[in-house]
XYZ file of C-alpha atoms in Angstrom:
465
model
C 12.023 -29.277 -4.082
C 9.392 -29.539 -1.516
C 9.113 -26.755 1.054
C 7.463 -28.035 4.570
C 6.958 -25.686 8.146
C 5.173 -26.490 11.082
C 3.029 -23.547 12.383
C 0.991 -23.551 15.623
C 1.155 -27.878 15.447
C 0.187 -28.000 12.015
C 1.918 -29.121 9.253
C 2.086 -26.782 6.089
C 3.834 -28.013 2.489
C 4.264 -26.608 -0.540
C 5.399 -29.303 -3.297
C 7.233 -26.612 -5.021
C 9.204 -23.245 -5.219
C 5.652 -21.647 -7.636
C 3.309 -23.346 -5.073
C 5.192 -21.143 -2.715
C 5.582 -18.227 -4.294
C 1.723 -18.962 -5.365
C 0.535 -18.952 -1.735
C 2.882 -16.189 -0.304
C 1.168 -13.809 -2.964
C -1.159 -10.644 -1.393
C -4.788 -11.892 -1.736
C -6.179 -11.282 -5.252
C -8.414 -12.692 -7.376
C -6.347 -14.064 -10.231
C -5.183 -16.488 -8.336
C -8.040 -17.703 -6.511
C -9.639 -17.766 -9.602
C -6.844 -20.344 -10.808
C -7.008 -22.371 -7.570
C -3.738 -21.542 -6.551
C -4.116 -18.829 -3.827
C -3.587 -19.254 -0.120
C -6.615 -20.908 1.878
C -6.164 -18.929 4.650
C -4.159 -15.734 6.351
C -2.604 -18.190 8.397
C -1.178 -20.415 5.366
C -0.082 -16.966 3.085
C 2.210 -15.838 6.292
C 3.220 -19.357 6.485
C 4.319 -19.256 3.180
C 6.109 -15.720 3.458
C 7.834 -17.079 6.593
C 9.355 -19.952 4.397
C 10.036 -17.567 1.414
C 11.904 -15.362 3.357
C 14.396 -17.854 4.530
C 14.960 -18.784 0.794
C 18.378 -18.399 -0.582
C 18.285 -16.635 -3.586
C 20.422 -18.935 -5.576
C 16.845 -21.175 -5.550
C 15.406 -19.480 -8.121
C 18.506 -20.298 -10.532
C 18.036 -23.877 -9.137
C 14.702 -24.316 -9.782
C 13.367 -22.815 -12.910
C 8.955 -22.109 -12.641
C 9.098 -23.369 -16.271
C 11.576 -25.651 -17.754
C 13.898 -23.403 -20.061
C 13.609 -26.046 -22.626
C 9.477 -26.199 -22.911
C 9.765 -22.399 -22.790
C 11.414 -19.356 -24.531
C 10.528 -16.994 -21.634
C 12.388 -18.750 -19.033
C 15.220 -19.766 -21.364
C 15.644 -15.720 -22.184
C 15.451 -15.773 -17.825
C 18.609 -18.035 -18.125
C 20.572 -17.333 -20.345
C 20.078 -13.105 -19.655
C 21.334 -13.601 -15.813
C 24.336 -11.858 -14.841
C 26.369 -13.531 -12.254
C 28.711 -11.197 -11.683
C 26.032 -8.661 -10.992
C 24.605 -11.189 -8.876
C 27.818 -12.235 -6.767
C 27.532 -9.293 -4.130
C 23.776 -10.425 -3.178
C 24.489 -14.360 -3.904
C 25.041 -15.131 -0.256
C 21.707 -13.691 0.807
C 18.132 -15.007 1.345
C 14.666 -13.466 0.180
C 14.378 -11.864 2.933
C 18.414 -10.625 3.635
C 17.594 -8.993 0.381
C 14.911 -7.354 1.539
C 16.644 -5.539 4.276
C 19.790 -4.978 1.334
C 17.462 -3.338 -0.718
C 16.007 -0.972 2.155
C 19.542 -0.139 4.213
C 20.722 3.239 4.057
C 23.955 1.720 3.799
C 23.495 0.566 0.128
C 23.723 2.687 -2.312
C 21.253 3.776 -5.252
C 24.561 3.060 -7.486
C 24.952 -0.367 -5.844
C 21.041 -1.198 -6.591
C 21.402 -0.396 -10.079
C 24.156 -2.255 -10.515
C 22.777 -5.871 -9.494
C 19.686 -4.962 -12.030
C 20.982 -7.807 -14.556
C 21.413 -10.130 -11.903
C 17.989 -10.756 -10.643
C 15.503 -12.868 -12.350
C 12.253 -11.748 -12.221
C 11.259 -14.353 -10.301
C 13.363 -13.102 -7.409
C 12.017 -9.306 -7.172
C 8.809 -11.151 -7.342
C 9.754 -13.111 -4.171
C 10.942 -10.235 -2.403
C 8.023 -8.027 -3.391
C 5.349 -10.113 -2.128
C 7.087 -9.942 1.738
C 7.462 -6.078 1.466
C 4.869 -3.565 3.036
C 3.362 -0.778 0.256
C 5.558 1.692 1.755
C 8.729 -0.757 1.038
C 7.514 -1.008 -2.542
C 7.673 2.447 -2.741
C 11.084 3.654 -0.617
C 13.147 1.185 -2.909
C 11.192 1.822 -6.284
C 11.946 5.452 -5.713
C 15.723 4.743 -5.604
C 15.562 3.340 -8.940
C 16.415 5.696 -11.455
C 15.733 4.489 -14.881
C 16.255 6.970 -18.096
C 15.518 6.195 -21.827
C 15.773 8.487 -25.008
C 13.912 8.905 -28.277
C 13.384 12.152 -28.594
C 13.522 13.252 -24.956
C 14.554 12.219 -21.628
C 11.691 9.946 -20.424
C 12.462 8.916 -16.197
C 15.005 11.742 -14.708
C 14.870 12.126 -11.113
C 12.084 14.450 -9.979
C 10.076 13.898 -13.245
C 7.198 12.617 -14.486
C 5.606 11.714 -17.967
C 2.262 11.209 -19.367
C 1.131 9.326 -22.072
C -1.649 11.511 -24.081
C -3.783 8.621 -24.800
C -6.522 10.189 -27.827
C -8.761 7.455 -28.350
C -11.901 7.197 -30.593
C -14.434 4.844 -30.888
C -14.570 5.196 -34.794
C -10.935 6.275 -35.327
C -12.383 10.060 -36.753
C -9.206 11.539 -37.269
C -10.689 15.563 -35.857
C -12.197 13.612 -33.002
C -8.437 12.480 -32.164
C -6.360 15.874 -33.333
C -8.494 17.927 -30.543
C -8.421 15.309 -27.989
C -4.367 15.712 -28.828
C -4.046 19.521 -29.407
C -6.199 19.455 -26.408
C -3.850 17.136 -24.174
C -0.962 19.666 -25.692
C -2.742 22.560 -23.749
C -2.582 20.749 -20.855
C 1.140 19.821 -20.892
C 0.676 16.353 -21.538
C 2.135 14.170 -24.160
C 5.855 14.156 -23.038
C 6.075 10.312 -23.029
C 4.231 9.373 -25.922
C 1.083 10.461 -27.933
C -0.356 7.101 -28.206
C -3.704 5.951 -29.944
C -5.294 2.379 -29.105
C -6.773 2.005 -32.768
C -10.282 1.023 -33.148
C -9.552 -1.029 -36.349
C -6.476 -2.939 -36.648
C -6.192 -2.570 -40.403
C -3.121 -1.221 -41.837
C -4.741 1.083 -43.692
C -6.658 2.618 -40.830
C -3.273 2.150 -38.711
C -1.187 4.477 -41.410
C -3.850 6.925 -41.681
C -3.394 7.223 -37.531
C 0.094 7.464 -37.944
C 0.193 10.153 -40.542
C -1.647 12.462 -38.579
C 0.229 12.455 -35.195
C 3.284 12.457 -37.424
C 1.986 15.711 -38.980
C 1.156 17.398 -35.633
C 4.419 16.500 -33.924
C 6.384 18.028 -37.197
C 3.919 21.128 -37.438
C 4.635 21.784 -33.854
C 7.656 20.699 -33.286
C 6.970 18.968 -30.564
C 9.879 17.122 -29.172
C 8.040 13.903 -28.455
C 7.119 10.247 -29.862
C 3.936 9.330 -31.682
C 2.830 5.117 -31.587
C -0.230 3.571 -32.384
C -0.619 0.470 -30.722
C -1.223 -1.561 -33.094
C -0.315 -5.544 -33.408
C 3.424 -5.502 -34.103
C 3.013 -7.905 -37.151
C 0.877 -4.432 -39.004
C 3.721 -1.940 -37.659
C 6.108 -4.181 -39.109
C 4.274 -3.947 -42.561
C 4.210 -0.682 -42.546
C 7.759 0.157 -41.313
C 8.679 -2.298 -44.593
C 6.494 0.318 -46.581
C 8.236 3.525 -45.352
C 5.263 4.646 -43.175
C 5.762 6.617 -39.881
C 6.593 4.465 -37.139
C 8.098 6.193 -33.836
C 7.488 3.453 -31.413
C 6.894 -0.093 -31.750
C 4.045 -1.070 -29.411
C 3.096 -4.951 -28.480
C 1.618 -6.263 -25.298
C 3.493 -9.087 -23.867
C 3.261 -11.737 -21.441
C 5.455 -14.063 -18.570
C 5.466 -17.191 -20.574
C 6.199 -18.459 -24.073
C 2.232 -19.908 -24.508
C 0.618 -16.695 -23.499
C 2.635 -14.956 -25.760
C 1.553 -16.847 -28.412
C -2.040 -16.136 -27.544
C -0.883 -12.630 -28.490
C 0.321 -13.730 -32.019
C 3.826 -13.131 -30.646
C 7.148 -14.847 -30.082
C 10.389 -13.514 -29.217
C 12.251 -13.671 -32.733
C 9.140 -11.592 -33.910
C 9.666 -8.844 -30.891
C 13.427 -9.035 -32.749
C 12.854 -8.378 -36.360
C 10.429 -5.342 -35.356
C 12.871 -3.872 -32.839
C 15.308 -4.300 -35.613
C 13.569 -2.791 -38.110
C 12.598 -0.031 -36.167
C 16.499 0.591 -35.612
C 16.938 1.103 -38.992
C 14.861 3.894 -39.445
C 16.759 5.632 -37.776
C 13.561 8.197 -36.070
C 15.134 9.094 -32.996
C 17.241 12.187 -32.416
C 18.941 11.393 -28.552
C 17.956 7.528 -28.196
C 17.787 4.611 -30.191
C 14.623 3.212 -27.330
C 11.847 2.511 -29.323
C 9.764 -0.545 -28.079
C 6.772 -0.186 -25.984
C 5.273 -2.734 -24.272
C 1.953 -3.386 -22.424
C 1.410 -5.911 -19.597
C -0.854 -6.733 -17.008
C -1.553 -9.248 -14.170
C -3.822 -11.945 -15.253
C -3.063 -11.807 -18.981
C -1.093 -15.338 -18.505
C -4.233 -16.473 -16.584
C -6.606 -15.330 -19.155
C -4.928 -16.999 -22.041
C -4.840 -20.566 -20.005
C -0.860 -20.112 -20.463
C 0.081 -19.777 -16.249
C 1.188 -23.360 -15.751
C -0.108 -22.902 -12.223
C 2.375 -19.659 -11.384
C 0.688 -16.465 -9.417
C -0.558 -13.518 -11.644
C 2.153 -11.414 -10.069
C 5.665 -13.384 -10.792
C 3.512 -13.857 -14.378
C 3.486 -10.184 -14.498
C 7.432 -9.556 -13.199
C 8.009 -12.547 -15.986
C 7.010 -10.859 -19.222
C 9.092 -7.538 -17.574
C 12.101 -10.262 -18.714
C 10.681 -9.869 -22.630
C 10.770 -6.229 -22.305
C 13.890 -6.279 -20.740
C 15.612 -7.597 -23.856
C 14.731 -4.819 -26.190
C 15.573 -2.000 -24.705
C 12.604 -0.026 -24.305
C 11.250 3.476 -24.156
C 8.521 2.732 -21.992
C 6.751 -0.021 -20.401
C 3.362 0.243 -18.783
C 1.386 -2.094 -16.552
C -2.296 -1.639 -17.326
C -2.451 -2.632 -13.788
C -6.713 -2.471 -13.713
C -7.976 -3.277 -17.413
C -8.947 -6.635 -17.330
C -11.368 -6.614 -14.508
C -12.680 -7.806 -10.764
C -11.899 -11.556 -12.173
C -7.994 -10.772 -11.725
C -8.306 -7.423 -9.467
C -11.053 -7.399 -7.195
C -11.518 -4.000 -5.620
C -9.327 -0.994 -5.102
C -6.930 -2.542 -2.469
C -5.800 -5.498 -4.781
C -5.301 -2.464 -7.421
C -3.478 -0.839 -5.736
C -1.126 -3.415 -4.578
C -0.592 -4.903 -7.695
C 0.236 -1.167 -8.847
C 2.775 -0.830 -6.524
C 4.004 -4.590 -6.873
C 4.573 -3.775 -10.692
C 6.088 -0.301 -10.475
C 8.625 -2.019 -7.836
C 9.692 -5.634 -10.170
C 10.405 -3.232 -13.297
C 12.344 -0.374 -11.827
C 14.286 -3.075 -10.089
C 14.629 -4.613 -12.924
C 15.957 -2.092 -14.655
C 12.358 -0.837 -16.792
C 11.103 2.489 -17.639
C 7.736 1.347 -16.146
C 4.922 3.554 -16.051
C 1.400 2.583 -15.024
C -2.236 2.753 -16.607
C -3.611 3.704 -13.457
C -7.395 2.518 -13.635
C -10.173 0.293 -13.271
C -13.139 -1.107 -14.838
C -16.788 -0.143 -14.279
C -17.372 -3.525 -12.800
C -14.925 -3.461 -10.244
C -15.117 -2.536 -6.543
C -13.215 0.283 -6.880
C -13.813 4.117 -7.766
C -11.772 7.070 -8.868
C -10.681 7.899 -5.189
C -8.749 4.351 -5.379
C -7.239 5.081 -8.338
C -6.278 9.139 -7.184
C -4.538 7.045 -3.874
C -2.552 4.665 -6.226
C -1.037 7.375 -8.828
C -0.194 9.481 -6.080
C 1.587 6.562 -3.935
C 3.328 5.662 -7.756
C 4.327 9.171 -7.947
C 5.993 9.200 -4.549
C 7.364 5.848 -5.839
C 9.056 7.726 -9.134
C 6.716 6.397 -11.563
C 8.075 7.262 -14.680
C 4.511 8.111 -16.709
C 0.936 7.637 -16.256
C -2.123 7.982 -18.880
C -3.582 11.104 -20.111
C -6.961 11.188 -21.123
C -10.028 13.470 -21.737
C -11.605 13.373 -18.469
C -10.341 10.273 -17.328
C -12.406 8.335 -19.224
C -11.703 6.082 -22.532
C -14.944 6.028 -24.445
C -13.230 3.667 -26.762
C -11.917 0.714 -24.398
C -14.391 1.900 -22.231
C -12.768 2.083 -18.612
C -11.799 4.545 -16.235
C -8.055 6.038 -16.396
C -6.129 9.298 -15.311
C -6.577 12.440 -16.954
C -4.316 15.859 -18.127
C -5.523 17.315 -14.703
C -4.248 14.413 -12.600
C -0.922 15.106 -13.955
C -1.300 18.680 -13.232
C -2.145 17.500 -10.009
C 0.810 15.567 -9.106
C 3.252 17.806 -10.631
C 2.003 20.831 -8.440
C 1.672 18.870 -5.144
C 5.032 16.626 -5.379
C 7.037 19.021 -7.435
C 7.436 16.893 -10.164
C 8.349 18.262 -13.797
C 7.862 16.920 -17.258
C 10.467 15.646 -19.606
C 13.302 18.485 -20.028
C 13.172 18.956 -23.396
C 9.161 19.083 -23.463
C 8.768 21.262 -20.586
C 11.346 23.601 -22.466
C 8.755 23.497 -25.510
C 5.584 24.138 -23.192
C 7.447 27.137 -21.951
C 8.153 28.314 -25.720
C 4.953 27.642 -26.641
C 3.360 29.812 -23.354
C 1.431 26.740 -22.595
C 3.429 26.542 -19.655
C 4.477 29.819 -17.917
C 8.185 29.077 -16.904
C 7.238 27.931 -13.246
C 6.000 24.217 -14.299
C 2.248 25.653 -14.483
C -0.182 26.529 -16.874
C 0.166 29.602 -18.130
C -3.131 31.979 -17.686
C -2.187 34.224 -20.801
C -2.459 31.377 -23.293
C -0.096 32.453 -26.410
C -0.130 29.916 -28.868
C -2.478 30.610 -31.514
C -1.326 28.567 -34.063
C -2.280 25.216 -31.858
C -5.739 26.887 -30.569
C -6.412 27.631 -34.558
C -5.730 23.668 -35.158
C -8.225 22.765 -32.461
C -11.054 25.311 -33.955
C -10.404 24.074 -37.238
C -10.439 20.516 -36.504
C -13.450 21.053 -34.617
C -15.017 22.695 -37.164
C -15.020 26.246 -35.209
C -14.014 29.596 -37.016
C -10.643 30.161 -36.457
């Protein structure tokens, strides 16, 4: 369907519902990069006008991606509600828009149209909402999973202690995780990026965060994020698994590019069932996204970054998971420019997976290349916290010598909990107390009382004990 509007005596037209979705995005440069971006101010609000006066019944219409040339947007079809749907069905982009922000609907109601949106349409509607939109309506969107705590309750938020080394030395990753422990982080997941994909090297990893978690107790999840095709070996081979990690994409070829399809994402999550790891929850999958992956991989067929990003939330959606975090400034100025277009496609992504019903946390961080700096990224986890963010990244100093970019540290979510209030997961923050890492008022505790972790990091670090 072509979508035409005359603006100011000119003529604009957009041969199709992605070419409008395409030009109404916020200005980034993913999608100048692919050629598809607005050419002007004047032609982006021209294209917002027209998307707000969409019905949403177009997107069921008028598929990005012909279900039958792709798995992604068959999953799209054949997942959608419509009886979740059928109390927004009457409404345009925009109506929805001012549903989604009336006092007059409920949190409950919200929740309960999750399965009726297509990604596609909380794309739409996202990219005609201010920030602080984004974040009034992602904050209403309360999204809990269980493993072995209670990651995304109200007035909480999680960290992923992320322990990364750039030779996988197992002491040089037990104190950067006994040391994340002291700070209180860890509550999400304690999560390596491996520097060697080998399955060797990958079972080694998970041994030892197995060991720590049982030594301590420590009512959390290990993964090491691995591809999914080496977890799955080792799950067949009785190893350790707690999560299953895999970073996904919006459509069926950039997927592949990943070595992944959907009846692969199956078996693991099934296999993963079966051992049977968790003690409150049976969420286990963890996925990894991030705007521009689509683009990167040549796999877009000519949609936006962002409704490629709320796309692949779709994938994740159909397994269930534990957590799901938009590594919103990884891949670099070519898809992010600066600090504004982070922090809009932060907010963007946090908003498309809690309405979509995802446990979505955010990697909140940038590149060295990149027109941004750490006071960007301090603006953007503080505007996700508002927002109800369900976990950020923990890291020594904010900085991951292994991938090499700049992320969040164990202060920042110090930080956040003391100025917002915020608390970690209930059953963690009950073992920080126990522990005396914690001092029973959500803050560190000054009379440090655990020995028995402080003698792990002096003998891992090859002090005296």
């Amino acid at each position: 369907m072509k979508y035409t509007k005359t603006f100011k005596g000119r003529s604009y037209n957009f041969k199709n519902l992605k070419t409008l979705l395409a030009k109404a995005s916020p200005l980034r440069s993913a999608d100048e990069l692919a050629g598809i971006a607005a050419a002007s101010e004047e032609e982006r609000a021209v294209a917002q006008w027209l998307l707000a006066d969409l019905p949403l019944t177009e997107f069921l219409q008028e598929p990005l991606i012909p279900p039958e040339q792709d798995e992604v947007s068959k999953l799209i079809a054949e997942s959608h509600d419509r009886i979740a749907f059928a109390p927004i069905s009457s409404l345009t982009v925009g109506g929805f828009r001012e549903w989604l922000l009336d006092d007059a609907t409920a949190d409950a109601d919200i929740a309960a149209i999750r399965f009726g949106l297509t990604p596609e349409m909380a794309a739409a509607v996202s990219k005609i909402m201010r920030n602080q939109d984004l974040i009034a309506v992602a904050r209403r969107c309360t999204v809990t999973t269980r493993f072995r705590n209670t990651i995304g309750l109200p007035g909480r938020i999680s960290t992923r202690l992320q322990p990364n080394h750039p030779t996988d030395d197992p002491k040089g990753i037990a104190a950067s995780v006994l040391d994340g422990l002291l700070y209180g982080s860890g509550d999400a997941v304690i999560g390596i990026n491996p520097a060697t994909d080998s399955p060797k090297n990958v079972e080694n990893l998970l041994h030892l965060l197995d060991d720590v978690i049982r030594r301590h107790e420590i009512p959390t999840q290990s993964c090491v994020l691995a591809h999914v095709t080496t977890t799955l070996e080792l799950m067949r081979r009785g190893v350790p698994v707690d999560l299953v990690f895999q970073s996904i994409a919006g459509t069926e070829a950039a997927n592949k590019s990943f070595g992944i399809n959907l009846a692969l994402l199956a078996e693991a999550h099934l296999t993963a069932l079966a051992l049977g790891r968790g003690t409150l929850g049976e969420n286990l999958m963890y996925f990894e996204t991030g705007q521009g992956s689509a683009l990167s991989a040549n796999a877009h067929f000519g949609i936006d970054a962002q409704t490629c990003e709320a796309r692949a939330y779709a994938v994740a959606r159909a397994f269930s998971p534990l957590l799901v975090n938009t590594v919103v400034g990884f891949i670099g100025p070519e898809y992010l420019y600066d600090g504004k277009q982070i922090i809009r496609a932060g907010l963007e992504d946090h908003f498309c997976g809690k309405l979509l019903g995802l446990p979505m946390g955010c990697d909140v961080c940038y590149t060295n290349h990149a027109e941004a700096d750490q006071n960007d990224m301090d603006n953007l986890m503080t505007l996700l916290a508002v927002a109800g963010c369900t976990f950020i990244m923990g890291i020594p100093g904010g900085d991951d010598i292994m991938l090499a970019y700049q992320t969040t540290s164990f202060h920042d979510a110090l930080y956040l909990r003391r100025v917002l209030g915020l608390r970690p997961a209930p059953e963690f923050e009950d073992w920080l107390n126990r522990m005396g890492i914690f001092d029973g008022r959500n803050a560190l505790s000054r009379g440090f009382a655990s020995t028995r972790l402080l003698g792990d990091i002096k003998k891992l670090t090859g002090e005296k004990a």
